[in-house]
PDB file of C-alpha atoms in Angstrom:
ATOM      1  CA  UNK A   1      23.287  14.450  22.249  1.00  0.00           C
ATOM      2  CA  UNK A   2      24.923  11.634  24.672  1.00  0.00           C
ATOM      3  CA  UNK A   3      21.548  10.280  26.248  1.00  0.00           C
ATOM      4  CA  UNK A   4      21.419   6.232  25.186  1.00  0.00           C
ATOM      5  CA  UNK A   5      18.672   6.057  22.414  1.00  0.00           C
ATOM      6  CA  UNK A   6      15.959   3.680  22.734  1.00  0.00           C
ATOM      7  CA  UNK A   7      15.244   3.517  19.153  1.00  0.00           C
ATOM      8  CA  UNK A   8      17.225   3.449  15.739  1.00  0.00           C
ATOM      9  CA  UNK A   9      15.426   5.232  13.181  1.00  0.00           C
ATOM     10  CA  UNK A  10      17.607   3.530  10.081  1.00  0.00           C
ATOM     11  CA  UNK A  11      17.948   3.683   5.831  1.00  0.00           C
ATOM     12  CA  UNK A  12      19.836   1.770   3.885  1.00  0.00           C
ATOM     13  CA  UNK A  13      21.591   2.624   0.488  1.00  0.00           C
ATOM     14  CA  UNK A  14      23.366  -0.238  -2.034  1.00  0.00           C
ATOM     15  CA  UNK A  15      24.809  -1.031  -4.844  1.00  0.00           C
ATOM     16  CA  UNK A  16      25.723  -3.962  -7.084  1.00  0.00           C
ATOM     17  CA  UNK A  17      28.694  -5.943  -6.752  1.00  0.00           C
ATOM     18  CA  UNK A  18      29.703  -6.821 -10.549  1.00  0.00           C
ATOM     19  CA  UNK A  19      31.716  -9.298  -9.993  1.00  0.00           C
ATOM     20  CA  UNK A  20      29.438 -11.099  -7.979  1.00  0.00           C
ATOM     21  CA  UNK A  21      26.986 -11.060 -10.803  1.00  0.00           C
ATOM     22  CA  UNK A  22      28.959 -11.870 -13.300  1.00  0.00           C
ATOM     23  CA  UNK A  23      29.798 -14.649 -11.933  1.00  0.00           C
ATOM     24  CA  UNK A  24      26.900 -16.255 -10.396  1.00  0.00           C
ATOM     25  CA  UNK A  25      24.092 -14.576 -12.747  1.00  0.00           C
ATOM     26  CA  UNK A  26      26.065 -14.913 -15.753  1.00  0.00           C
ATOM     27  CA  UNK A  27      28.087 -17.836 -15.035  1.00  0.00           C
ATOM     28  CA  UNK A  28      31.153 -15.874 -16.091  1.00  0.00           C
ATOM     29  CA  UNK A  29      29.985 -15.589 -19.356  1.00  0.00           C
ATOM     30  CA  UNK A  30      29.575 -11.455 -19.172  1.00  0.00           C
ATOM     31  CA  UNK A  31      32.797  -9.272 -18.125  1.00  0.00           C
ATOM     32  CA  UNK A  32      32.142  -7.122 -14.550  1.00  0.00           C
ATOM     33  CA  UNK A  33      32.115  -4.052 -16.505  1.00  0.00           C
ATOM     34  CA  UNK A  34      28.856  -5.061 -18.546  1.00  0.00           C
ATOM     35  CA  UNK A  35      27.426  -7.516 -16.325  1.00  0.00           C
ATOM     36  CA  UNK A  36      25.303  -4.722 -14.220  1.00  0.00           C
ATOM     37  CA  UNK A  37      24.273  -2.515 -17.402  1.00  0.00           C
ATOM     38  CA  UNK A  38      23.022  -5.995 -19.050  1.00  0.00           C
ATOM     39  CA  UNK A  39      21.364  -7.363 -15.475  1.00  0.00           C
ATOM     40  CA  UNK A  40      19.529  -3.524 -15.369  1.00  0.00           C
ATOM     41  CA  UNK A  41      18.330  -4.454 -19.139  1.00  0.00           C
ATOM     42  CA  UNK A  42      17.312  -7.344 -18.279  1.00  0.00           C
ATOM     43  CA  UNK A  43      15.085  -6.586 -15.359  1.00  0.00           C
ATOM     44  CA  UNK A  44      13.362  -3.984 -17.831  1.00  0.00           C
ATOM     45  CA  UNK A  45      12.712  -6.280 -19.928  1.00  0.00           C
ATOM     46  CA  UNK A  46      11.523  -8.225 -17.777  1.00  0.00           C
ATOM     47  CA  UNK A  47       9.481  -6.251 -15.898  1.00  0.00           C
ATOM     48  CA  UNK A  48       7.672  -4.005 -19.331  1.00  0.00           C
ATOM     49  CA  UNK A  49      10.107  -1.464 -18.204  1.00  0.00           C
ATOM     50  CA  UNK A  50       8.601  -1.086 -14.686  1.00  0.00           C
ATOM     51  CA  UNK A  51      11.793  -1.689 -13.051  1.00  0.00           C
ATOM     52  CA  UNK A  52      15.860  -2.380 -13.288  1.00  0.00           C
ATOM     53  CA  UNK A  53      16.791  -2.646  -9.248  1.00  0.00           C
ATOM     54  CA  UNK A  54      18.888  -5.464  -8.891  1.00  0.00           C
ATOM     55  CA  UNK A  55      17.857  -7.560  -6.202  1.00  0.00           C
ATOM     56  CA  UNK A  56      19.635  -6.838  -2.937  1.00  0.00           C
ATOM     57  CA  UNK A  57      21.760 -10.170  -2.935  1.00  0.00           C
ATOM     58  CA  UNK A  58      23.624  -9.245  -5.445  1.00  0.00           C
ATOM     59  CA  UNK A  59      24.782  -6.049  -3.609  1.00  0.00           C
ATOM     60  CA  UNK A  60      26.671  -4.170  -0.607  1.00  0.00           C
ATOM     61  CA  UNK A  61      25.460  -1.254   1.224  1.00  0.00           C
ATOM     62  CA  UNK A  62      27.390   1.869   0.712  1.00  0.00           C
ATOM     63  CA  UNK A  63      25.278   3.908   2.848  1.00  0.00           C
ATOM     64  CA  UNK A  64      23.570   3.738   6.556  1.00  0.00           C
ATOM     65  CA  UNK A  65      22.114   6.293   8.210  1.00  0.00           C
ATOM     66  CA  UNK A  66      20.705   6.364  12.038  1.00  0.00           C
ATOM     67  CA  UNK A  67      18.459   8.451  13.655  1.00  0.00           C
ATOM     68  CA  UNK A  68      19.028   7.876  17.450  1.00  0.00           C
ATOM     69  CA  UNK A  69      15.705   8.433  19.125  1.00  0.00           C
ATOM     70  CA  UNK A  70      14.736   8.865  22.665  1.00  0.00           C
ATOM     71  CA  UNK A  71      12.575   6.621  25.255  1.00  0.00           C
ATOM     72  CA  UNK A  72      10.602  10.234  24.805  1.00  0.00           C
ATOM     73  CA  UNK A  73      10.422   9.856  21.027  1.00  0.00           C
ATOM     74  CA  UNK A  74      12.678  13.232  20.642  1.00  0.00           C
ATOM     75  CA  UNK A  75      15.553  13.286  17.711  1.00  0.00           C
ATOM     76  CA  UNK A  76      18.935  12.988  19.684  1.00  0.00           C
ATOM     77  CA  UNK A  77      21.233  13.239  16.886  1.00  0.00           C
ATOM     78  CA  UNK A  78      21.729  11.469  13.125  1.00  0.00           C
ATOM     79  CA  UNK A  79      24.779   9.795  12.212  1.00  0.00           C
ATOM     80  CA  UNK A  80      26.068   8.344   8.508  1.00  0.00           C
ATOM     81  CA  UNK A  81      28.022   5.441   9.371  1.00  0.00           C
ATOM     82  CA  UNK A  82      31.784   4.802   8.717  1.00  0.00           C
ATOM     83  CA  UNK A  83      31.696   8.473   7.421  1.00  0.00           C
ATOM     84  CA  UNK A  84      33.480  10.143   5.065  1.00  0.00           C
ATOM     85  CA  UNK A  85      35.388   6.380   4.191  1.00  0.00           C
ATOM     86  CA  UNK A  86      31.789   4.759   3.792  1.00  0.00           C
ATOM     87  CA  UNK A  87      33.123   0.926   3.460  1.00  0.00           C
ATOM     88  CA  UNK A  88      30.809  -1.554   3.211  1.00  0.00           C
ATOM     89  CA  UNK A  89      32.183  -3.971   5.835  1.00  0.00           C
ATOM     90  CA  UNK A  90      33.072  -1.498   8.275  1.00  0.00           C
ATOM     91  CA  UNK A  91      29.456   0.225   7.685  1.00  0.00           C
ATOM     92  CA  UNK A  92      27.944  -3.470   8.272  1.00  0.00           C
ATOM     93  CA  UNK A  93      29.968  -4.147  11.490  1.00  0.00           C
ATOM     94  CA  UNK A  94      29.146  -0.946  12.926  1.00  0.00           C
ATOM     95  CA  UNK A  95      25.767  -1.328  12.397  1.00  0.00           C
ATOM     96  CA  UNK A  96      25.471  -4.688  14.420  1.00  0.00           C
ATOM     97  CA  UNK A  97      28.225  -3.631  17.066  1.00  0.00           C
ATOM     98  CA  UNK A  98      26.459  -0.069  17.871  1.00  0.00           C
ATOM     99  CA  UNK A  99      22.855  -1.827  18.268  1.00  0.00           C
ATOM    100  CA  UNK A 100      24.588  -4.139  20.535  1.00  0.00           C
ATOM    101  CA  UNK A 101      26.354  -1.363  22.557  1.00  0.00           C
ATOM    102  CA  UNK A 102      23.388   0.441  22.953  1.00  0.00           C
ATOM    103  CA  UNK A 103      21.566  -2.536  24.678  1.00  0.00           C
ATOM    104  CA  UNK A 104      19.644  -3.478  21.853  1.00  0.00           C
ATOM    105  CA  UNK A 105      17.602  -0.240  20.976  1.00  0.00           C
ATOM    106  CA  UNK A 106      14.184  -0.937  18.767  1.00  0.00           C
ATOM    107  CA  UNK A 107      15.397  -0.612  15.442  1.00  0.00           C
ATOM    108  CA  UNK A 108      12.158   1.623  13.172  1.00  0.00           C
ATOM    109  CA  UNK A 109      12.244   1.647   9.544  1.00  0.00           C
ATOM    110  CA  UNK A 110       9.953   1.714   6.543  1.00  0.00           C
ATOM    111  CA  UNK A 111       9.866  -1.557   5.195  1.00  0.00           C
ATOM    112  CA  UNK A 112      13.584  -2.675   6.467  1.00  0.00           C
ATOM    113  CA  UNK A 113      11.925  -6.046   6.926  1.00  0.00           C
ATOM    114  CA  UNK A 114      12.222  -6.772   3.098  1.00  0.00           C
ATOM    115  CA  UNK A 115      15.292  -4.647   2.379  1.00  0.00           C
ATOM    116  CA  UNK A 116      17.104  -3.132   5.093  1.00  0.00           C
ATOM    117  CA  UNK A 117      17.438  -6.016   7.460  1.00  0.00           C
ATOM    118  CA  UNK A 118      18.030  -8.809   4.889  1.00  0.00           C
ATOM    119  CA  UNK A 119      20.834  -6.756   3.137  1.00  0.00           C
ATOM    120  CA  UNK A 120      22.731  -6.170   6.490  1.00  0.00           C
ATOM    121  CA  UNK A 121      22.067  -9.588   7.727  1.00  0.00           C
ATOM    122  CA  UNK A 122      23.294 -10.822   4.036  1.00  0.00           C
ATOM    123  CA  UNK A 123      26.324  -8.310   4.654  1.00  0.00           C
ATOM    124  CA  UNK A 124      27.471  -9.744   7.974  1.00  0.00           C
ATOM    125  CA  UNK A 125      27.251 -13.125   6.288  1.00  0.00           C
ATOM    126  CA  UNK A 126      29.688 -12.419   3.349  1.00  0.00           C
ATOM    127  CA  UNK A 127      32.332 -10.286   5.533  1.00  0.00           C
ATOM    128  CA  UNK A 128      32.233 -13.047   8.303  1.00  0.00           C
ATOM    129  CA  UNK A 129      30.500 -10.904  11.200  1.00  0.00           C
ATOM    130  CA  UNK A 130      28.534 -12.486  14.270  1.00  0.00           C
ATOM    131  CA  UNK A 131      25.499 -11.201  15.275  1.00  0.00           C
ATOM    132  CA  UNK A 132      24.484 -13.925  17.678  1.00  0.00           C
ATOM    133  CA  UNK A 133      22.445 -10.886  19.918  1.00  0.00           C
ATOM    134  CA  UNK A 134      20.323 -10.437  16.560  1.00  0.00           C
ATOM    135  CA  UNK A 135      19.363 -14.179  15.883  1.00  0.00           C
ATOM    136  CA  UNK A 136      19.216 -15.851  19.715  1.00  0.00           C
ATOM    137  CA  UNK A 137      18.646 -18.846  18.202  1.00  0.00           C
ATOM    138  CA  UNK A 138      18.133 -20.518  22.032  1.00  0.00           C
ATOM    139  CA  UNK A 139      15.547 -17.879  22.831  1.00  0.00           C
ATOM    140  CA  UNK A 140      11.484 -18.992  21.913  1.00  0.00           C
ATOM    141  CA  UNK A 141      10.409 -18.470  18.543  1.00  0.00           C
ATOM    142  CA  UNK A 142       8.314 -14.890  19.224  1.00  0.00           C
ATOM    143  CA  UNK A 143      11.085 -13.542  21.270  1.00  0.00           C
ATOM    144  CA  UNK A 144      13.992 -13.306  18.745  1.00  0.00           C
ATOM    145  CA  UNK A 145      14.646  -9.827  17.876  1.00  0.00           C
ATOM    146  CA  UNK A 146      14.269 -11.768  13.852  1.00  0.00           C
ATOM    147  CA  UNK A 147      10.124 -12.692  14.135  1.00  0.00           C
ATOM    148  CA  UNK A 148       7.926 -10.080  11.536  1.00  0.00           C
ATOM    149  CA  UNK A 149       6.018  -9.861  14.496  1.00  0.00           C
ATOM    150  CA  UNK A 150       8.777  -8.524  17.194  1.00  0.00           C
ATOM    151  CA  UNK A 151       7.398  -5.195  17.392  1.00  0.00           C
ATOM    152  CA  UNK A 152      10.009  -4.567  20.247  1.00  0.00           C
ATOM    153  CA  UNK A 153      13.010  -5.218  18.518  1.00  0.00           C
ATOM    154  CA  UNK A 154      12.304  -3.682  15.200  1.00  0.00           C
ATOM    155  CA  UNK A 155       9.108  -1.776  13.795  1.00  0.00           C
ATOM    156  CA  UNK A 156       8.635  -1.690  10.521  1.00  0.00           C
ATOM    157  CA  UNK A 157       6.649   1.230   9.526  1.00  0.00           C
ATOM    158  CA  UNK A 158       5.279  -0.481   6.256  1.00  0.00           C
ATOM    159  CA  UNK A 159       4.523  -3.234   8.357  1.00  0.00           C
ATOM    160  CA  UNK A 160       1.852  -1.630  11.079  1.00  0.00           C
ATOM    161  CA  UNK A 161       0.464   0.773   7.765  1.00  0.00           C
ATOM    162  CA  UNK A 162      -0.461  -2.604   5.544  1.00  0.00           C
ATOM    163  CA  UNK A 163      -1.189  -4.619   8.712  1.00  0.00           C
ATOM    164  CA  UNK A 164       1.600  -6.931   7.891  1.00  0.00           C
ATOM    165  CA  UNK A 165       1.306  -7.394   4.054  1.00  0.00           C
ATOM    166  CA  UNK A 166      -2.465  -7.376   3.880  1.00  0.00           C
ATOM    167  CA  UNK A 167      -2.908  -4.248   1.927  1.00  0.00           C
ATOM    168  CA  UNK A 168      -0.732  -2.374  -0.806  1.00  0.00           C
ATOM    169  CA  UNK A 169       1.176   0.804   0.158  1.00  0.00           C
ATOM    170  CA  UNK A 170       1.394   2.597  -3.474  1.00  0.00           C
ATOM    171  CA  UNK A 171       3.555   5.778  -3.002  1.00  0.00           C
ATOM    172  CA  UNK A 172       6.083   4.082  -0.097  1.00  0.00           C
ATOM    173  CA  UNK A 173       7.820   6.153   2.130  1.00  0.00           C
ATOM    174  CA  UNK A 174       7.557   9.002  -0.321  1.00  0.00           C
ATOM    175  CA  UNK A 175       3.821   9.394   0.119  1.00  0.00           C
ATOM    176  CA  UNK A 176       3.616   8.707   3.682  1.00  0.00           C
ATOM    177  CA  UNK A 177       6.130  11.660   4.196  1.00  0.00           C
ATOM    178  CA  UNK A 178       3.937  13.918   2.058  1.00  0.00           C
ATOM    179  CA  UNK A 179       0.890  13.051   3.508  1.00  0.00           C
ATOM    180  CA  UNK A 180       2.494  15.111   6.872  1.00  0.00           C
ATOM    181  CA  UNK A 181       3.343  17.904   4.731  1.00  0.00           C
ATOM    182  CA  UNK A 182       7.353  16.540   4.687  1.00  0.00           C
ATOM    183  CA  UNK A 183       9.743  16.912   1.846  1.00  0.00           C
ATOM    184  CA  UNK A 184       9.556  13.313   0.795  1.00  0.00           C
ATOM    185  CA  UNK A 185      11.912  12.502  -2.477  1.00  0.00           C
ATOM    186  CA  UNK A 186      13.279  15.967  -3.525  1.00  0.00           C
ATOM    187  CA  UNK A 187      15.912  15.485  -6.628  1.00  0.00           C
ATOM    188  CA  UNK A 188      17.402  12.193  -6.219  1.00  0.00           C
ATOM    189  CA  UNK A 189      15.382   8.653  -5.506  1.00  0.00           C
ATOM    190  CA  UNK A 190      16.569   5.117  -4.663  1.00  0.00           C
ATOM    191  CA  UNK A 191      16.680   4.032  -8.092  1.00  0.00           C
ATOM    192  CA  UNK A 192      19.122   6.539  -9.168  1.00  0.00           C
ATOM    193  CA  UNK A 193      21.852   5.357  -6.591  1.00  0.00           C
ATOM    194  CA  UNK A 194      23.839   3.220  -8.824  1.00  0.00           C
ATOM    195  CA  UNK A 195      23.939   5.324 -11.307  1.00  0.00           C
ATOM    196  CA  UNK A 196      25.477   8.239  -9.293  1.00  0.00           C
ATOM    197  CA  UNK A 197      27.695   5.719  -7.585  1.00  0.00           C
ATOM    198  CA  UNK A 198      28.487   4.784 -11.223  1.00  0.00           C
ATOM    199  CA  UNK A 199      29.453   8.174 -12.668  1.00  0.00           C
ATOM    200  CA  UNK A 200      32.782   8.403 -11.774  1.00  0.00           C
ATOM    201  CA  UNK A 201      34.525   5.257 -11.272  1.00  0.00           C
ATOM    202  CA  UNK A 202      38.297   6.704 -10.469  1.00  0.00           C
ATOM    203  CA  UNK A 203      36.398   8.940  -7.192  1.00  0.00           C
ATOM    204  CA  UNK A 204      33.405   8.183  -5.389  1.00  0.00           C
ATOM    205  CA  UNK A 205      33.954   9.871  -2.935  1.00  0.00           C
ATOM    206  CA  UNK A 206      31.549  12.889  -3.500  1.00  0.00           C
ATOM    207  CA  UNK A 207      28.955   9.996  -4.997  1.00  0.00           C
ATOM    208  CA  UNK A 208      29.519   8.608  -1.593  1.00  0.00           C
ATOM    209  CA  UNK A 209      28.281  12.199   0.060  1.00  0.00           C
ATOM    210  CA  UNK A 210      25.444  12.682  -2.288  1.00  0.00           C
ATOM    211  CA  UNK A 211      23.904   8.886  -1.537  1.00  0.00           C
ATOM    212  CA  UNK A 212      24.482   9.273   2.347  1.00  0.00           C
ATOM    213  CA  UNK A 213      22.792  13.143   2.254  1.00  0.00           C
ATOM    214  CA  UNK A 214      19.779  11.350   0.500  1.00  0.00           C
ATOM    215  CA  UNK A 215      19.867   8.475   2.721  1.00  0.00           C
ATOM    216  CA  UNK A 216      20.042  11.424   5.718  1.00  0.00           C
ATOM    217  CA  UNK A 217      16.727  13.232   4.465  1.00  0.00           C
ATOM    218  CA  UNK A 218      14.927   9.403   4.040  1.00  0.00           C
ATOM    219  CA  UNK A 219      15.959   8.984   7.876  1.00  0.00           C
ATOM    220  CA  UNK A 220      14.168  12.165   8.551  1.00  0.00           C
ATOM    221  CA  UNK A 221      11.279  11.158   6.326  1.00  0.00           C
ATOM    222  CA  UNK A 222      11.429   8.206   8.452  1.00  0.00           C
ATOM    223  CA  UNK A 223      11.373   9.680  11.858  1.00  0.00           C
ATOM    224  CA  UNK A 224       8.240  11.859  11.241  1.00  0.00           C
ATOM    225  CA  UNK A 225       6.546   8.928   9.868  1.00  0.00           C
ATOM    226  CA  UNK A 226       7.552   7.410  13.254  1.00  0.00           C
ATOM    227  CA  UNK A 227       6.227   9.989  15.202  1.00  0.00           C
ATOM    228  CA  UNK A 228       2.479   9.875  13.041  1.00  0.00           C
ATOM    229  CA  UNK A 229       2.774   6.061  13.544  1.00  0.00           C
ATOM    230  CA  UNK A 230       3.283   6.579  17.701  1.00  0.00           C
ATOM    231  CA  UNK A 231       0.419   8.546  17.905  1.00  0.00           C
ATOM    232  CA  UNK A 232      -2.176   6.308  15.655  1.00  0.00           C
ATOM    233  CA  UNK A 233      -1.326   3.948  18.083  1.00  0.00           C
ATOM    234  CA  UNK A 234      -1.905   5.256  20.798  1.00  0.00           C
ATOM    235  CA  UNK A 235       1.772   5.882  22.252  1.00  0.00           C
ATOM    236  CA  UNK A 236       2.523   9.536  21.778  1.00  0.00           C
ATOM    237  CA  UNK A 237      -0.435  12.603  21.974  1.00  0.00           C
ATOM    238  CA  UNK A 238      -1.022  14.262  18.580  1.00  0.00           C
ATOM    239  CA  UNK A 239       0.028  17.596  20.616  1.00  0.00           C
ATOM    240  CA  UNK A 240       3.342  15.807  22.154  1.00  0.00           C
ATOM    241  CA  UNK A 241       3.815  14.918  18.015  1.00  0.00           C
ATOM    242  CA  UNK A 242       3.563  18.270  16.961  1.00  0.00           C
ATOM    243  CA  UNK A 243       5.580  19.974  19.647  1.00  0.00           C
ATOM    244  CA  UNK A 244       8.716  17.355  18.397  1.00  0.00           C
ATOM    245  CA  UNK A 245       7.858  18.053  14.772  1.00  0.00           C
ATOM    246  CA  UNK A 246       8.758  22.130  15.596  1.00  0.00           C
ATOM    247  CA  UNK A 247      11.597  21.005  17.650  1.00  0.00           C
ATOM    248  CA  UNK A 248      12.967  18.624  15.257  1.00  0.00           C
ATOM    249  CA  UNK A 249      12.950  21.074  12.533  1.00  0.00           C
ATOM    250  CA  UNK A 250      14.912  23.722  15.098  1.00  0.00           C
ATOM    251  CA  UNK A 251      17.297  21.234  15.435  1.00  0.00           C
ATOM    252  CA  UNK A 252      17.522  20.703  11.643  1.00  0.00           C
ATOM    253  CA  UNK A 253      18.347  24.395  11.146  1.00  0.00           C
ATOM    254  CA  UNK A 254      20.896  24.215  13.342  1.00  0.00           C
ATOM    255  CA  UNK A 255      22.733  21.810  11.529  1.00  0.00           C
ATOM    256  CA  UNK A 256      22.870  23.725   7.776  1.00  0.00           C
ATOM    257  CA  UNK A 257      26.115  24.845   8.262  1.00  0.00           C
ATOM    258  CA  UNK A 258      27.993  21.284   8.621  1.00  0.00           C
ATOM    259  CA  UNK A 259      25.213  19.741   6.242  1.00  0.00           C
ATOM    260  CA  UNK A 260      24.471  21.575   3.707  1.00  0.00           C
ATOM    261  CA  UNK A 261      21.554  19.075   2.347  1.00  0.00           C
ATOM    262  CA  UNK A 262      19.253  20.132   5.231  1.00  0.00           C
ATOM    263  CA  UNK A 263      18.839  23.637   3.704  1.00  0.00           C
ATOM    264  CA  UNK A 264      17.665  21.799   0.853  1.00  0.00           C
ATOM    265  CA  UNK A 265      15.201  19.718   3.011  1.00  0.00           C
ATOM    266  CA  UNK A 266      13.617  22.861   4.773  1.00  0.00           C
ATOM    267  CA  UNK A 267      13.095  24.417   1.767  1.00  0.00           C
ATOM    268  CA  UNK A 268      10.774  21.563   0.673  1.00  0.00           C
ATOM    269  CA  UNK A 269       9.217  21.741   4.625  1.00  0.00           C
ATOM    270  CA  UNK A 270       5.360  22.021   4.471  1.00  0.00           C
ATOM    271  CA  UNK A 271       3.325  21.510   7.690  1.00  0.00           C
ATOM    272  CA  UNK A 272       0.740  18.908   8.400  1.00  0.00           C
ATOM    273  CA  UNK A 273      -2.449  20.596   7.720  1.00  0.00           C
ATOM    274  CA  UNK A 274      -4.248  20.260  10.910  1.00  0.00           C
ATOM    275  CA  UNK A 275      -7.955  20.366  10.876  1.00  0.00           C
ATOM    276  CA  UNK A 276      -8.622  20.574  14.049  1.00  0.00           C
ATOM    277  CA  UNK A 277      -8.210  23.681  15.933  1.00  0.00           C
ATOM    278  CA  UNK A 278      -5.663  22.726  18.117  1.00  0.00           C
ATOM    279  CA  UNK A 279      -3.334  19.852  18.196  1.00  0.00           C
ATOM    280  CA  UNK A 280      -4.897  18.429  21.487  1.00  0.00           C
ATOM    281  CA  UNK A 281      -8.670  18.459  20.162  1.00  0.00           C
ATOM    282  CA  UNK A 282      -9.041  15.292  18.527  1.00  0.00           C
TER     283      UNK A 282
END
């Protein structure tokens, strides 16, 4: 569990800040205590009651999760950063400072190019954190770690499966996950986070556990749709794929006992339905 990973298999989790929108969205004119509940309605309305996510400037991540991967694609370990405190600041500058102390890993995700990145690049802005590595400003155009098409600095899993925006992705990460037979969204989704986060005002701390277990099975969600992506590229063997997947899920087991929401993610396991006859056949 010490090896340097050589990718950073990272989910995001936020919230709003209500004083922020009361005060630019409603120009002071709704208290913070109403001014998320009547942003929320608003976006319904807005939206035919498709949607009430409040767009991620007007909030602060609460939750990061990392899935340090090997040069050999193999799970080394997952953290929750700045855990069990789970500051937003702290989980910000730890973000940027670990990705620089680990020589710049390639950072995967699944679709952190509209959410993920923005909101901790946002983030450093607002608590006053360099990240001079990220943005090398002097460096050409297609070689800052920034450009959509930087495929070694960051991959963005919803990027290579609608070839950069050209198709629609209906079901996200969720369906991509299922589609390998893994858990996927169990009982809690990403639109439910504020409203847990919500629920008890006066201690958030065990809201603050229950977002950053979900975020923990979306980074394992996450990681297997890494691995499918490697080998439809061309980069890992379906066989090498499958013989992680078992040893990945080992590794899960063995790590019940100090989190508890794992149990909960093998008992939603299902494997890939193979039809070939072996793994190597195809």
């Amino acid at each position: 569990m010490t090896d340097s990973p050589a990718y950073l298999v990272f989910d995001i989790e936020s919230v709003a800040d209500a004083q922020l929108i009361s005060k630019v969205h409603f120009a002071g004119k709704v208290p913070p205590e109403n001014a998320i509940r009547e942003y929320r309605d608003e976006l319904l309305k807005r939206t035919n009651g498709d949607s009430d996510f409040i767009p991620y400037t007007f909030q602060i991540p609460v939750s990061v999760v990392i899935g340090k991967v090997s040069d050999k694609y193999e799970l080394l370990d997952i953290v929750a950063i700045d855990e069990p405190q789970y500051r937003s600041h702290e989980i910000c500058a730890k973000f940027w400072r670990g990705w620089k102390k680990y020589k710049q890993p390639t950072l995967v995700s699944f679709n952190g190019r509209g959410f993920d990145i923005p909101m901790l690049e946002l983030a450093a802005f607002r608590y006053g954190i360099p990240i001079p590595d990220w943005f090398a400003a002097n460096s050409k155009t297609f070689e800052q770690p920034r450009n959509r098409f930087n495929m070694k600095s960051h991959i963005d899993l919803f990027d290579i499966l609608t070839n950069f925006g050209a198709a629609r992705f209906n079901g996200g990460l969720n369906l991509a996950a299922n589609l390998l037979g893994k858990p996927g969204k169990m009982n809690m989704q990403g639109f439910m986070v504020q409203d847990i986060y919500d629920g008890n005002p006066d201690d958030r701390s065990e809201a603050l556990k229950q977002i950053n277990d979900y975020c923990r099975c979306d980074v394992l969600d996450t990681y297997f749709v890494f691995l499918r992506t490697m080998m439809l590229t061309g980069n890992l063997p379906l066989g090498e794929e499958h013989n992680l997947v078992q040893k990945t899920k080992d590794w899960i087991s063995s790590q019940t006992e100090k989190f508890p929401v794992y149990s909960q993610y093998l008992e939603h396991w299902g494997d890939w339905q193979n039809p070939w006859k072996t793994p190597e056949e195809f």
